[in-house]
mmCIF file of C-alpha atoms in Angstrom:
data_model
loop_
_atom_site.group_PDB
_atom_site.id
_atom_site.type_symbol
_atom_site.label_atom_id
_atom_site.label_comp_id
_atom_site.label_asym_id
_atom_site.label_seq_id
_atom_site.Cartn_x
_atom_site.Cartn_y
_atom_site.Cartn_z
ATOM 1 C CA MET A 1 105.073 -153.865 78.591
ATOM 2 C CA THR A 2 108.136 -151.985 80.021
ATOM 3 C CA ASP A 3 111.523 -153.079 79.778
ATOM 4 C CA LEU A 4 111.701 -152.864 83.584
ATOM 5 C CA LEU A 5 109.620 -155.934 84.127
ATOM 6 C CA LYS A 6 110.294 -157.744 80.953
ATOM 7 C CA PRO A 7 112.811 -160.455 82.307
ATOM 8 C CA SER A 8 110.653 -160.764 85.335
ATOM 9 C CA LEU A 9 107.243 -160.862 84.077
ATOM 10 C CA THR A 10 105.584 -163.989 81.761
ATOM 11 C CA ARG A 11 102.626 -164.299 80.459
ATOM 12 C CA ARG A 12 102.749 -167.234 82.894
ATOM 13 C CA SER A 13 102.653 -165.332 85.709
ATOM 14 C CA VAL A 14 100.246 -162.488 84.735
ATOM 15 C CA LEU A 15 97.583 -165.188 83.884
ATOM 16 C CA LEU A 16 98.624 -166.924 87.356
ATOM 17 C CA ALA A 17 98.521 -163.534 89.165
ATOM 18 C CA ALA A 18 94.463 -163.204 87.525
ATOM 19 C CA ALA A 19 93.773 -166.483 88.298
ATOM 20 C CA VAL A 20 95.103 -165.952 91.957
ATOM 21 C CA GLY A 21 93.547 -162.647 92.377
ATOM 22 C CA ALA A 22 94.864 -160.162 95.078
ATOM 23 C CA VAL A 23 95.143 -162.878 97.450
ATOM 24 C CA GLY A 24 98.697 -164.495 98.714
ATOM 25 C CA ILE A 25 100.595 -163.213 95.550
ATOM 26 C CA SER A 26 103.582 -161.253 96.137
ATOM 27 C CA PRO A 27 103.228 -157.554 96.422
ATOM 28 C CA ALA A 28 106.141 -157.183 93.501
ATOM 29 C CA LEU A 29 104.398 -159.408 91.330
ATOM 30 C CA ARG A 30 101.134 -157.685 92.009
ATOM 31 C CA ALA A 31 103.023 -154.741 91.360
ATOM 32 C CA ALA A 32 104.560 -155.650 88.286
ATOM 33 C CA VAL A 33 101.013 -156.790 86.698
ATOM 34 C CA TYR A 34 99.129 -152.969 87.847
ATOM 35 C CA ALA A 35 101.889 -151.618 86.030
ATOM 36 C CA GLN A 36 101.293 -153.149 82.668
ATOM 37 C CA GLY A 37 97.642 -153.271 80.651
ATOM 38 C CA SER A 38 95.192 -150.847 81.574
ATOM 39 C CA ASP A 39 96.426 -150.428 85.534
ATOM 40 C CA ALA A 40 99.317 -149.038 84.355
ATOM 41 C CA PRO A 41 100.415 -145.680 85.094
ATOM 42 C CA GLU A 42 99.720 -143.216 82.922
ATOM 43 C CA LYS A 43 102.230 -141.047 83.943
ATOM 44 C CA LYS A 44 105.649 -142.619 84.387
ATOM 45 C CA GLU A 45 107.039 -139.971 86.023
ATOM 46 C CA VAL A 46 105.802 -137.610 88.441
ATOM 47 C CA LYS A 47 107.765 -134.474 90.092
ATOM 48 C CA ILE A 48 106.798 -134.467 93.983
ATOM 49 C CA GLY A 49 107.789 -131.324 96.026
ATOM 50 C CA PHE A 50 109.007 -131.829 99.406
ATOM 51 C CA ILE A 51 110.523 -129.136 101.878
ATOM 52 C CA PRO A 52 113.665 -129.924 103.805
ATOM 53 C CA LEU A 53 112.582 -131.600 106.568
ATOM 54 C CA THR A 54 112.807 -135.374 108.767
ATOM 55 C CA ASP A 55 109.046 -136.121 106.981
ATOM 56 C CA CYS A 56 110.114 -136.029 103.825
ATOM 57 C CA ALA A 57 111.713 -139.396 104.097
ATOM 58 C CA SER A 58 109.512 -141.369 102.646
ATOM 59 C CA VAL A 59 109.137 -140.081 99.645
ATOM 60 C CA VAL A 60 112.914 -139.652 99.092
ATOM 61 C CA MET A 61 113.605 -142.682 100.285
ATOM 62 C CA ALA A 62 110.609 -144.441 97.787
ATOM 63 C CA SER A 63 113.103 -142.842 95.299
ATOM 64 C CA VAL A 64 116.319 -143.947 96.438
ATOM 65 C CA LEU A 65 115.669 -147.043 97.386
ATOM 66 C CA GLY A 66 113.986 -147.369 93.630
ATOM 67 C CA ILE A 67 110.649 -148.551 95.415
ATOM 68 C CA ASP A 68 109.045 -146.419 92.545
ATOM 69 C CA LYS A 69 110.118 -148.377 89.645
ATOM 70 C CA LYS A 70 108.498 -151.451 91.246
ATOM 71 C CA TYR A 71 104.960 -149.927 90.241
ATOM 72 C CA GLY A 72 105.632 -148.481 86.845
ATOM 73 C CA VAL A 73 106.592 -144.649 88.460
ATOM 74 C CA THR A 74 109.763 -142.420 88.658
ATOM 75 C CA ILE A 75 109.370 -140.009 91.098
ATOM 76 C CA ILE A 76 111.033 -137.208 91.107
ATOM 77 C CA PRO A 77 111.879 -135.332 94.359
ATOM 78 C CA SER A 78 111.957 -131.609 94.048
ATOM 79 C CA LYS A 79 112.811 -129.510 96.720
ATOM 80 C CA GLU A 80 110.502 -126.465 97.464
ATOM 81 C CA ALA A 81 111.524 -123.280 99.818
ATOM 82 C CA SER A 82 108.549 -122.700 100.986
ATOM 83 C CA TRP A 83 104.859 -123.901 101.837
ATOM 84 C CA ALA A 84 103.419 -121.350 100.021
ATOM 85 C CA GLY A 85 105.107 -122.380 96.811
ATOM 86 C CA VAL A 86 104.613 -125.794 97.108
ATOM 87 C CA ARG A 87 100.913 -124.573 97.183
ATOM 88 C CA ASP A 88 101.505 -122.073 94.157
ATOM 89 C CA LYS A 89 102.941 -125.581 92.503
ATOM 90 C CA LEU A 90 100.644 -127.810 93.044
ATOM 91 C CA VAL A 91 97.769 -125.913 91.971
ATOM 92 C CA ASN A 92 99.246 -124.702 88.851
ATOM 93 C CA GLY A 93 100.194 -128.108 88.117
ATOM 94 C CA GLU A 94 103.887 -127.634 88.539
ATOM 95 C CA LEU A 95 104.258 -129.844 90.263
ATOM 96 C CA ASP A 96 102.356 -133.720 90.234
ATOM 97 C CA PHE A 97 102.236 -134.305 94.021
ATOM 98 C CA ALA A 98 103.771 -132.829 97.408
ATOM 99 C CA HIS A 99 104.759 -133.473 100.671
ATOM 100 C CA VAL A 100 102.842 -131.020 102.554
ATOM 101 C CA LEU A 101 100.694 -129.752 105.410
ATOM 102 C CA TYR A 102 97.404 -131.363 106.077
ATOM 103 C CA GLY A 103 95.735 -128.595 106.503
ATOM 104 C CA LEU A 104 97.153 -126.540 103.395
ATOM 105 C CA VAL A 105 95.764 -129.101 101.583
ATOM 106 C CA TYR A 106 92.020 -128.411 103.064
ATOM 107 C CA GLY A 107 92.701 -124.855 103.091
ATOM 108 C CA VAL A 108 93.585 -124.677 99.335
ATOM 109 C CA HIS A 109 89.928 -126.563 98.702
ATOM 110 C CA LEU A 110 87.992 -124.637 100.761
ATOM 111 C CA GLY A 111 90.231 -121.468 99.420
ATOM 112 C CA THR A 112 91.119 -120.136 103.213
ATOM 113 C CA ALA A 113 95.007 -120.602 102.259
ATOM 114 C CA GLY A 114 95.024 -118.218 98.618
ATOM 115 C CA PRO A 115 93.708 -120.061 95.686
ATOM 116 C CA LYS A 116 90.730 -121.963 95.881
ATOM 117 C CA LYS A 117 91.223 -125.624 93.712
ATOM 118 C CA ASP A 118 89.456 -128.977 94.534
ATOM 119 C CA MET A 119 92.257 -131.427 96.458
ATOM 120 C CA ALA A 120 93.091 -134.415 97.034
ATOM 121 C CA VAL A 121 95.113 -135.966 100.470
ATOM 122 C CA LEU A 122 95.681 -139.734 99.100
ATOM 123 C CA MET A 123 97.748 -140.877 102.258
ATOM 124 C CA THR A 124 99.390 -139.536 105.542
ATOM 125 C CA LEU A 125 103.177 -139.360 105.575
ATOM 126 C CA ASN A 126 103.764 -139.549 108.881
ATOM 127 C CA ASN A 127 102.328 -139.706 112.859
ATOM 128 C CA ASN A 128 104.068 -136.873 115.674
ATOM 129 C CA GLY A 129 107.867 -135.261 115.340
ATOM 130 C CA GLN A 130 107.404 -131.686 116.044
ATOM 131 C CA ALA A 131 107.785 -129.539 118.402
ATOM 132 C CA ILE A 132 107.440 -126.139 119.967
ATOM 133 C CA SER A 133 110.804 -124.192 120.492
ATOM 134 C CA LEU A 134 110.762 -120.609 122.757
ATOM 135 C CA SER A 135 114.157 -119.157 122.533
ATOM 136 C CA LYS A 136 117.053 -119.760 125.287
ATOM 137 C CA LYS A 137 116.296 -115.862 126.603
ATOM 138 C CA LEU A 138 112.991 -116.717 127.161
ATOM 139 C CA ALA A 139 114.098 -119.707 128.985
ATOM 140 C CA ASP A 140 116.386 -118.160 131.130
ATOM 141 C CA LYS A 141 113.784 -115.842 132.448
ATOM 142 C CA GLY A 142 111.573 -119.055 133.628
ATOM 143 C CA ALA A 143 109.742 -119.760 130.513
ATOM 144 C CA VAL A 144 110.554 -122.966 129.441
ATOM 145 C CA ASP A 145 106.977 -124.996 129.021
ATOM 146 C CA GLY A 146 103.643 -123.415 128.625
ATOM 147 C CA PRO A 147 102.815 -122.383 132.742
ATOM 148 C CA GLY A 148 106.429 -120.366 132.488
ATOM 149 C CA LEU A 149 105.146 -118.701 129.035
ATOM 150 C CA ALA A 150 102.036 -117.548 130.574
ATOM 151 C CA LYS A 151 103.553 -116.624 133.883
ATOM 152 C CA LEU A 152 106.257 -114.321 131.951
ATOM 153 C CA MET A 153 103.930 -112.863 129.043
ATOM 154 C CA ALA A 154 101.688 -111.967 132.321
ATOM 155 C CA SER A 155 104.379 -110.583 134.370
ATOM 156 C CA GLU A 156 106.853 -108.706 131.274
ATOM 157 C CA LYS A 157 104.247 -107.449 129.024
ATOM 158 C CA ARG A 158 105.229 -106.249 125.425
ATOM 159 C CA GLU A 159 104.746 -108.020 122.280
ATOM 160 C CA TYR A 160 104.899 -111.775 121.950
ATOM 161 C CA THR A 161 106.372 -112.911 118.464
ATOM 162 C CA PHE A 162 105.334 -116.689 117.801
ATOM 163 C CA ALA A 163 106.270 -118.147 114.042
ATOM 164 C CA GLN A 164 104.685 -120.733 112.267
ATOM 165 C CA THR A 165 105.069 -122.241 108.934
ATOM 166 C CA PHE A 166 101.825 -121.710 106.909
ATOM 167 C CA PRO A 167 98.341 -120.418 108.129
ATOM 168 C CA THR A 168 95.862 -122.944 107.888
ATOM 169 C CA GLY A 169 99.009 -125.416 108.145
ATOM 170 C CA THR A 170 99.756 -128.192 110.787
ATOM 171 C CA HIS A 171 102.300 -125.814 113.041
ATOM 172 C CA ALA A 172 100.076 -123.360 113.217
ATOM 173 C CA MET A 173 97.532 -125.806 114.920
ATOM 174 C CA TRP A 174 99.620 -126.804 117.322
ATOM 175 C CA LEU A 175 101.423 -123.361 118.442
ATOM 176 C CA TYR A 176 97.500 -122.121 118.325
ATOM 177 C CA TYR A 177 96.323 -125.217 120.328
ATOM 178 C CA TRP A 178 99.112 -125.034 122.865
ATOM 179 C CA LEU A 179 98.823 -121.527 123.593
ATOM 180 C CA ALA A 180 94.854 -121.039 124.258
ATOM 181 C CA ALA A 181 95.558 -124.589 126.476
ATOM 182 C CA ASN A 182 97.497 -122.732 128.800
ATOM 183 C CA GLY A 183 95.316 -119.189 128.803
ATOM 184 C CA ILE A 184 97.136 -117.440 125.753
ATOM 185 C CA ASN A 185 94.905 -116.468 123.072
ATOM 186 C CA PRO A 186 96.988 -116.362 119.928
ATOM 187 C CA MET A 187 95.265 -114.294 117.863
ATOM 188 C CA THR A 188 95.293 -110.987 120.389
ATOM 189 C CA ASP A 189 97.757 -111.738 123.305
ATOM 190 C CA ALA A 190 100.819 -112.479 120.308
ATOM 191 C CA LYS A 191 101.617 -111.450 117.280
ATOM 192 C CA VAL A 192 102.088 -114.832 114.902
ATOM 193 C CA ILE A 193 104.087 -114.627 111.927
ATOM 194 C CA THR A 194 104.629 -117.196 109.061
ATOM 195 C CA VAL A 195 108.158 -118.053 108.181
ATOM 196 C CA PRO A 196 109.116 -121.509 106.405
ATOM 197 C CA PRO A 197 110.844 -124.344 107.839
ATOM 198 C CA PRO A 198 114.346 -123.995 107.048
ATOM 199 C CA GLN A 199 114.804 -120.135 108.051
ATOM 200 C CA MET A 200 113.656 -120.722 111.670
ATOM 201 C CA VAL A 201 116.809 -121.633 113.323
ATOM 202 C CA ALA A 202 118.276 -118.618 111.608
ATOM 203 C CA ASN A 203 115.125 -115.719 112.524
ATOM 204 C CA MET A 204 115.252 -116.750 116.458
ATOM 205 C CA ARG A 205 118.825 -115.880 116.179
ATOM 206 C CA ILE A 206 118.856 -112.874 115.325
ATOM 207 C CA GLY A 207 115.589 -112.535 117.490
ATOM 208 C CA ASN A 208 112.609 -112.110 115.151
ATOM 209 C CA MET A 209 110.577 -114.217 117.326
ATOM 210 C CA ASP A 210 110.142 -115.561 121.027
ATOM 211 C CA GLY A 211 109.308 -118.961 119.462
ATOM 212 C CA PHE A 212 107.664 -121.433 116.586
ATOM 213 C CA CYS A 213 106.330 -124.685 115.737
ATOM 214 C CA VAL A 214 107.920 -126.097 113.288
ATOM 215 C CA GLY A 215 108.499 -129.975 112.154
ATOM 216 C CA GLU A 216 112.763 -131.975 112.798
ATOM 217 C CA PRO A 217 115.242 -131.348 112.656
ATOM 218 C CA TRP A 218 114.561 -127.745 112.931
ATOM 219 C CA ASN A 219 114.261 -128.143 116.776
ATOM 220 C CA HIS A 220 116.829 -129.828 117.536
ATOM 221 C CA ARG A 221 118.927 -127.746 115.774
ATOM 222 C CA ALA A 222 117.693 -124.743 118.089
ATOM 223 C CA ILE A 223 118.888 -126.787 120.896
ATOM 224 C CA MET A 224 122.782 -127.711 119.207
ATOM 225 C CA ASP A 225 122.549 -124.058 117.671
ATOM 226 C CA GLY A 226 122.273 -123.150 121.285
ATOM 227 C CA ILE A 227 119.566 -120.703 121.001
ATOM 228 C CA GLY A 228 116.536 -122.364 121.613
ATOM 229 C CA VAL A 229 114.654 -124.735 124.367
ATOM 230 C CA THR A 230 111.787 -127.190 123.228
ATOM 231 C CA ALA A 231 108.819 -126.375 125.008
ATOM 232 C CA VAL A 232 106.720 -129.602 124.507
ATOM 233 C CA THR A 233 106.076 -131.994 121.649
ATOM 234 C CA THR A 234 103.518 -132.086 119.197
ATOM 235 C CA GLN A 235 103.018 -135.647 120.483
ATOM 236 C CA ASP A 236 102.534 -134.501 123.825
ATOM 237 C CA ILE A 237 100.094 -132.275 122.774
ATOM 238 C CA TRP A 238 97.918 -135.012 120.263
ATOM 239 C CA LYS A 239 99.418 -138.727 120.526
ATOM 240 C CA ASP A 240 100.019 -139.680 116.995
ATOM 241 C CA HIS A 241 98.390 -137.114 115.726
ATOM 242 C CA PRO A 242 98.446 -136.235 111.775
ATOM 243 C CA GLU A 243 101.253 -134.510 109.895
ATOM 244 C CA LYS A 244 101.981 -134.041 106.703
ATOM 245 C CA VAL A 245 100.455 -136.359 103.810
ATOM 246 C CA LEU A 246 100.894 -136.841 100.042
ATOM 247 C CA GLY A 247 98.767 -133.969 98.578
ATOM 248 C CA THR A 248 97.731 -133.276 95.184
ATOM 249 C CA THR A 249 94.490 -132.046 93.391
ATOM 250 C CA ALA A 250 91.673 -133.583 92.739
ATOM 251 C CA GLU A 251 92.167 -133.174 88.811
ATOM 252 C CA PHE A 252 95.065 -134.934 88.963
ATOM 253 C CA THR A 253 93.280 -138.003 90.874
ATOM 254 C CA GLN A 254 90.733 -138.079 87.610
ATOM 255 C CA LYS A 255 93.411 -137.802 85.132
ATOM 256 C CA TYR A 256 95.804 -139.859 86.141
ATOM 257 C CA PRO A 257 93.642 -142.623 88.772
ATOM 258 C CA ASN A 258 96.369 -145.363 88.191
ATOM 259 C CA THR A 259 99.704 -143.004 88.799
ATOM 260 C CA ALA A 260 97.666 -142.055 91.854
ATOM 261 C CA ARG A 261 97.569 -145.533 92.741
ATOM 262 C CA ALA A 262 101.053 -146.785 92.107
ATOM 263 C CA VAL A 263 103.038 -143.613 93.620
ATOM 264 C CA THR A 264 100.682 -143.726 97.057
ATOM 265 C CA ALA A 265 101.671 -147.671 96.706
ATOM 266 C CA ALA A 266 105.407 -146.655 96.488
ATOM 267 C CA ILE A 267 105.902 -144.325 99.473
ATOM 268 C CA LEU A 268 103.501 -147.133 101.577
ATOM 269 C CA GLU A 269 106.273 -149.444 100.669
ATOM 270 C CA ALA A 270 109.081 -146.687 101.447
ATOM 271 C CA SER A 271 106.779 -145.766 104.850
ATOM 272 C CA GLN A 272 107.283 -149.456 105.919
ATOM 273 C CA TRP A 273 110.754 -150.224 105.012
ATOM 274 C CA ILE A 274 111.778 -146.647 107.045
ATOM 275 C CA ASP A 275 109.643 -148.209 110.572
ATOM 276 C CA ALA A 276 110.996 -151.545 109.523
ATOM 277 C CA SER A 277 114.538 -151.314 111.980
ATOM 278 C CA LEU A 278 116.969 -149.060 113.496
ATOM 279 C CA ALA A 279 119.534 -149.531 110.368
ATOM 280 C CA ASN A 280 117.073 -148.747 107.853
ATOM 281 C CA LYS A 281 116.152 -145.693 110.087
ATOM 282 C CA ASN A 282 119.790 -144.553 110.916
ATOM 283 C CA LYS A 283 120.364 -145.142 106.369
ATOM 284 C CA MET A 284 117.581 -142.736 105.705
ATOM 285 C CA ALA A 285 118.633 -140.450 108.257
ATOM 286 C CA GLU A 286 122.088 -140.212 106.456
ATOM 287 C CA THR A 287 120.378 -140.374 103.004
ATOM 288 C CA ILE A 288 118.010 -137.180 103.840
ATOM 289 C CA ALA A 289 120.887 -134.883 105.702
ATOM 290 C CA GLY A 290 122.602 -134.649 102.228
ATOM 291 C CA LYS A 291 122.581 -131.132 100.416
ATOM 292 C CA ALA A 292 119.621 -132.651 98.339
ATOM 293 C CA TYR A 293 117.546 -132.718 101.044
ATOM 294 C CA VAL A 294 117.833 -131.368 104.281
ATOM 295 C CA ASN A 295 121.057 -130.255 104.326
ATOM 296 C CA THR A 296 122.487 -130.565 107.749
ATOM 297 C CA SER A 297 124.462 -132.988 109.778
ATOM 298 C CA VAL A 298 122.776 -136.649 110.409
ATOM 299 C CA ASP A 299 123.253 -135.978 114.091
ATOM 300 C CA VAL A 300 120.914 -133.593 113.904
ATOM 301 C CA ILE A 301 118.619 -135.905 112.423
ATOM 302 C CA ASN A 302 119.021 -139.512 113.700
ATOM 303 C CA GLN A 303 118.594 -138.628 117.545
ATOM 304 C CA ARG A 304 115.021 -137.882 117.451
ATOM 305 C CA ILE A 305 114.291 -139.901 114.574
ATOM 306 C CA LEU A 306 115.158 -142.723 116.934
ATOM 307 C CA GLY A 307 113.076 -141.343 120.024
ATOM 308 C CA ARG A 308 115.835 -140.290 121.654
ATOM 309 C CA TYR A 309 114.967 -135.956 123.323
ATOM 310 C CA GLN A 310 116.423 -133.792 125.339
ATOM 311 C CA ASN A 311 114.820 -130.311 126.027
ATOM 312 C CA GLY A 312 118.221 -128.326 125.825
ATOM 313 C CA MET A 313 118.187 -127.505 129.832
ATOM 314 C CA GLY A 314 119.666 -130.532 130.479
ATOM 315 C CA LYS A 315 116.980 -133.157 130.577
ATOM 316 C CA THR A 316 116.824 -135.948 128.587
ATOM 317 C CA TRP A 317 114.176 -138.879 127.408
ATOM 318 C CA ASP A 318 113.359 -141.963 125.212
ATOM 319 C CA ASP A 319 110.277 -141.013 123.704
ATOM 320 C CA PRO A 320 108.274 -143.946 122.896
ATOM 321 C CA ASN A 321 105.808 -141.797 120.452
ATOM 322 C CA HIS A 322 109.169 -140.218 118.025
ATOM 323 C CA MET A 323 108.299 -139.603 114.469
ATOM 324 C CA LYS A 324 105.689 -142.970 113.038
ATOM 325 C CA PHE A 325 105.962 -143.131 109.295
ATOM 326 C CA PHE A 326 104.635 -146.710 108.935
ATOM 327 C CA ASN A 327 103.459 -148.325 112.331
ATOM 328 C CA ASP A 328 101.653 -151.395 110.612
ATOM 329 C CA GLY A 329 99.477 -148.968 108.053
ATOM 330 C CA ALA A 330 97.933 -146.989 111.047
ATOM 331 C CA VAL A 331 100.171 -143.899 110.579
ATOM 332 C CA ASN A 332 99.033 -144.104 106.664
ATOM 333 C CA PHE A 333 95.480 -144.327 106.429
ATOM 334 C CA PRO A 334 93.909 -140.923 105.468
ATOM 335 C CA TYR A 335 91.573 -140.955 108.359
ATOM 336 C CA LEU A 336 87.889 -138.422 107.955
ATOM 337 C CA SER A 337 87.917 -137.768 110.877
ATOM 338 C CA ASP A 338 91.653 -135.984 111.085
ATOM 339 C CA GLY A 339 90.653 -134.116 108.196
ATOM 340 C CA MET A 340 87.677 -132.689 109.990
ATOM 341 C CA TRP A 341 90.036 -131.932 112.862
ATOM 342 C CA PHE A 342 91.754 -129.294 110.921
ATOM 343 C CA LEU A 343 88.343 -127.889 109.672
ATOM 344 C CA THR A 344 87.311 -127.717 113.233
ATOM 345 C CA GLN A 345 90.322 -125.658 113.902
ATOM 346 C CA HIS A 346 90.151 -123.225 111.339
ATOM 347 C CA LYS A 347 86.898 -122.259 112.232
ATOM 348 C CA ARG A 348 87.815 -121.673 115.981
ATOM 349 C CA TRP A 349 90.594 -119.651 115.348
ATOM 350 C CA GLY A 350 88.372 -117.311 112.345
ATOM 351 C CA LEU A 351 89.792 -119.115 108.713
ATOM 352 C CA LEU A 352 86.202 -120.369 108.192
ATOM 353 C CA LYS A 353 83.327 -117.808 109.207
ATOM 354 C CA GLU A 354 80.708 -120.458 108.716
ATOM 355 C CA HIS A 355 80.416 -124.351 110.053
ATOM 356 C CA PRO A 356 81.067 -126.172 106.892
ATOM 357 C CA ASP A 357 80.023 -129.920 105.752
ATOM 358 C CA TYR A 358 82.633 -131.406 107.974
ATOM 359 C CA LEU A 359 82.075 -134.791 106.645
ATOM 360 C CA ALA A 360 81.527 -133.673 103.432
ATOM 361 C CA VAL A 361 84.437 -132.093 102.610
ATOM 362 C CA ALA A 362 86.583 -134.799 104.203
ATOM 363 C CA ARG A 363 84.659 -137.419 102.344
ATOM 364 C CA GLN A 364 85.636 -134.990 98.774
ATOM 365 C CA ILE A 365 89.462 -134.634 99.739
ATOM 366 C CA ASN A 366 90.267 -137.797 101.380
ATOM 367 C CA LYS A 367 90.492 -140.261 98.853
ATOM 368 C CA ILE A 368 90.120 -143.854 100.509
ATOM 369 C CA ASP A 369 89.633 -146.129 98.036
ATOM 370 C CA ILE A 370 92.881 -145.082 96.423
ATOM 371 C CA TYR A 371 94.249 -145.370 99.509
ATOM 372 C CA LYS A 372 92.473 -149.222 99.650
ATOM 373 C CA GLN A 373 93.768 -150.036 95.663
ATOM 374 C CA ALA A 374 97.492 -148.768 97.057
ATOM 375 C CA ALA A 375 97.732 -150.932 100.348
ATOM 376 C CA SER A 376 96.372 -153.681 98.088
ATOM 377 C CA ALA A 377 99.498 -153.241 95.855
ATOM 378 C CA ALA A 378 101.903 -152.583 98.797
ATOM 379 C CA LYS A 379 100.193 -155.289 101.165
ATOM 380 C CA VAL A 380 99.383 -152.841 103.608
ATOM 381 C CA ASN A 381 96.618 -153.792 106.263
ATOM 382 C CA VAL A 382 93.998 -151.062 105.782
ATOM 383 C CA PRO A 383 92.067 -149.708 109.314
ATOM 384 C CA LYS A 384 88.518 -150.878 109.425
ATOM 385 C CA ASP A 385 87.130 -147.259 110.345
ATOM 386 C CA VAL A 386 87.238 -144.247 108.649
ATOM 387 C CA MET A 387 86.868 -142.192 111.636
ATOM 388 C CA ARG A 388 89.655 -142.766 115.029
ATOM 389 C CA THR A 389 89.176 -141.125 118.874
ATOM 390 C CA SER A 390 91.871 -139.297 120.494
ATOM 391 C CA LYS A 391 92.675 -137.383 123.971
ATOM 392 C CA LEU A 392 94.104 -133.782 123.097
ATOM 393 C CA ILE A 393 96.766 -131.913 125.727
ATOM 394 C CA ASP A 394 93.547 -129.871 127.342
ATOM 395 C CA GLY A 395 91.601 -133.241 127.975
ATOM 396 C CA THR A 396 89.053 -132.405 125.379
ATOM 397 C CA VAL A 397 88.282 -135.784 123.062
ATOM 398 C CA TRP A 398 87.972 -135.425 119.170
ATOM 399 C CA ASP A 399 85.926 -138.414 117.771
ATOM 400 C CA GLY A 400 84.736 -136.912 114.584
ATOM 401 C CA LYS A 401 81.131 -137.803 115.475
ATOM 402 C CA ASP A 402 79.893 -133.801 116.248
ATOM 403 C CA PRO A 403 82.385 -131.359 114.764
ATOM 404 C CA LYS A 404 80.146 -128.167 114.805
ATOM 405 C CA LYS A 405 80.014 -128.969 118.792
ATOM 406 C CA TYR A 406 83.326 -129.645 118.796
ATOM 407 C CA ALA A 407 84.096 -126.377 117.337
ATOM 408 C CA ASP A 408 82.303 -123.971 119.091
ATOM 409 C CA SER A 409 83.067 -125.781 122.655
ATOM 410 C CA PHE A 410 86.538 -124.007 122.769
ATOM 411 C CA LYS A 411 86.927 -121.164 125.429
ATOM 412 C CA VAL A 412 89.717 -119.632 123.867
ATOM 413 C CA ARG A 413 89.084 -118.635 120.186
ATOM 414 C CA ALA A 414 89.348 -115.884 117.610
#
């Protein structure tokens, strides 16, 4: 039994917990029961990679608030420079887990994003909260939204460059989907480059790109620096879309299943804490703004985290679909349909040459059993269905029922 648990965990309380089972006992006691005996985490210290983005918050706060200790693990957050670096360190075992792009995990599993390795998604870390920014130079010419951009590109012919953060990642897919919805083929009508999130603003400042898709706080930073405008938020492309996940290798979940469950439970509880109050969100913003994490000013983070948006051209609005970390567990459940959607877009844009077995791949990667155990430990509600239905910006409905037909249905494609 760990020293941490000795004061609060008597033999009687363990026996009581065993008798009562999972029903009605406190999450702290249940976690304590998990954290010792045969359910104890096999690895007590885990290294979790993250990129400096607002949506790394639940990983950071699980560590800062000491929630990890409650589940018998110590999380060491590790700041990484690029998504390619995160991928490589996950694959070679330098990182145990990562705050990582949903589509990156799927790309590695299928070998479409560099090295091929069986991967695992343990939970979704957040919904919403990314955006597509266009340069102030484009905005001054009327390109302030999708139709405006399409009109400018048609009238002023030149090579237009847009940046995303990783070829199979979420930002690439939001960018491509939005451009295509406005009649712009990202494969033939524009040049698309890969730039790490913290370098987006600097690259736009020196004119390396006309627009980019990235997570916060970098879209808001572009506005505050006077070099970019927000053309669209990703929640306007797909309300409550999946974004970052807690990713690891399939091998890790097989070797250390208790550790995987404990870490998932801790981050799940941290997600719940963030969404619980405005005070918590402000404390989170103050914490992750620090040099060790996102390294920016608090006001760059806390406005959009509270749903207070501006587009950089005088328009302001309160967005109810801002970045969510918990939403009564609806955010965190690793829906199979979410993973499958990324595969349909990888096929659409030629990253996959053939149709995969969409459902089988999602079942391999998304570890729903581990998630359910973690949710039980953290006393979090679990959705009844492994699929969900969503309507995207172009009017198409995605429900995961016929992924092959869906992937082949798009007029604008590679």
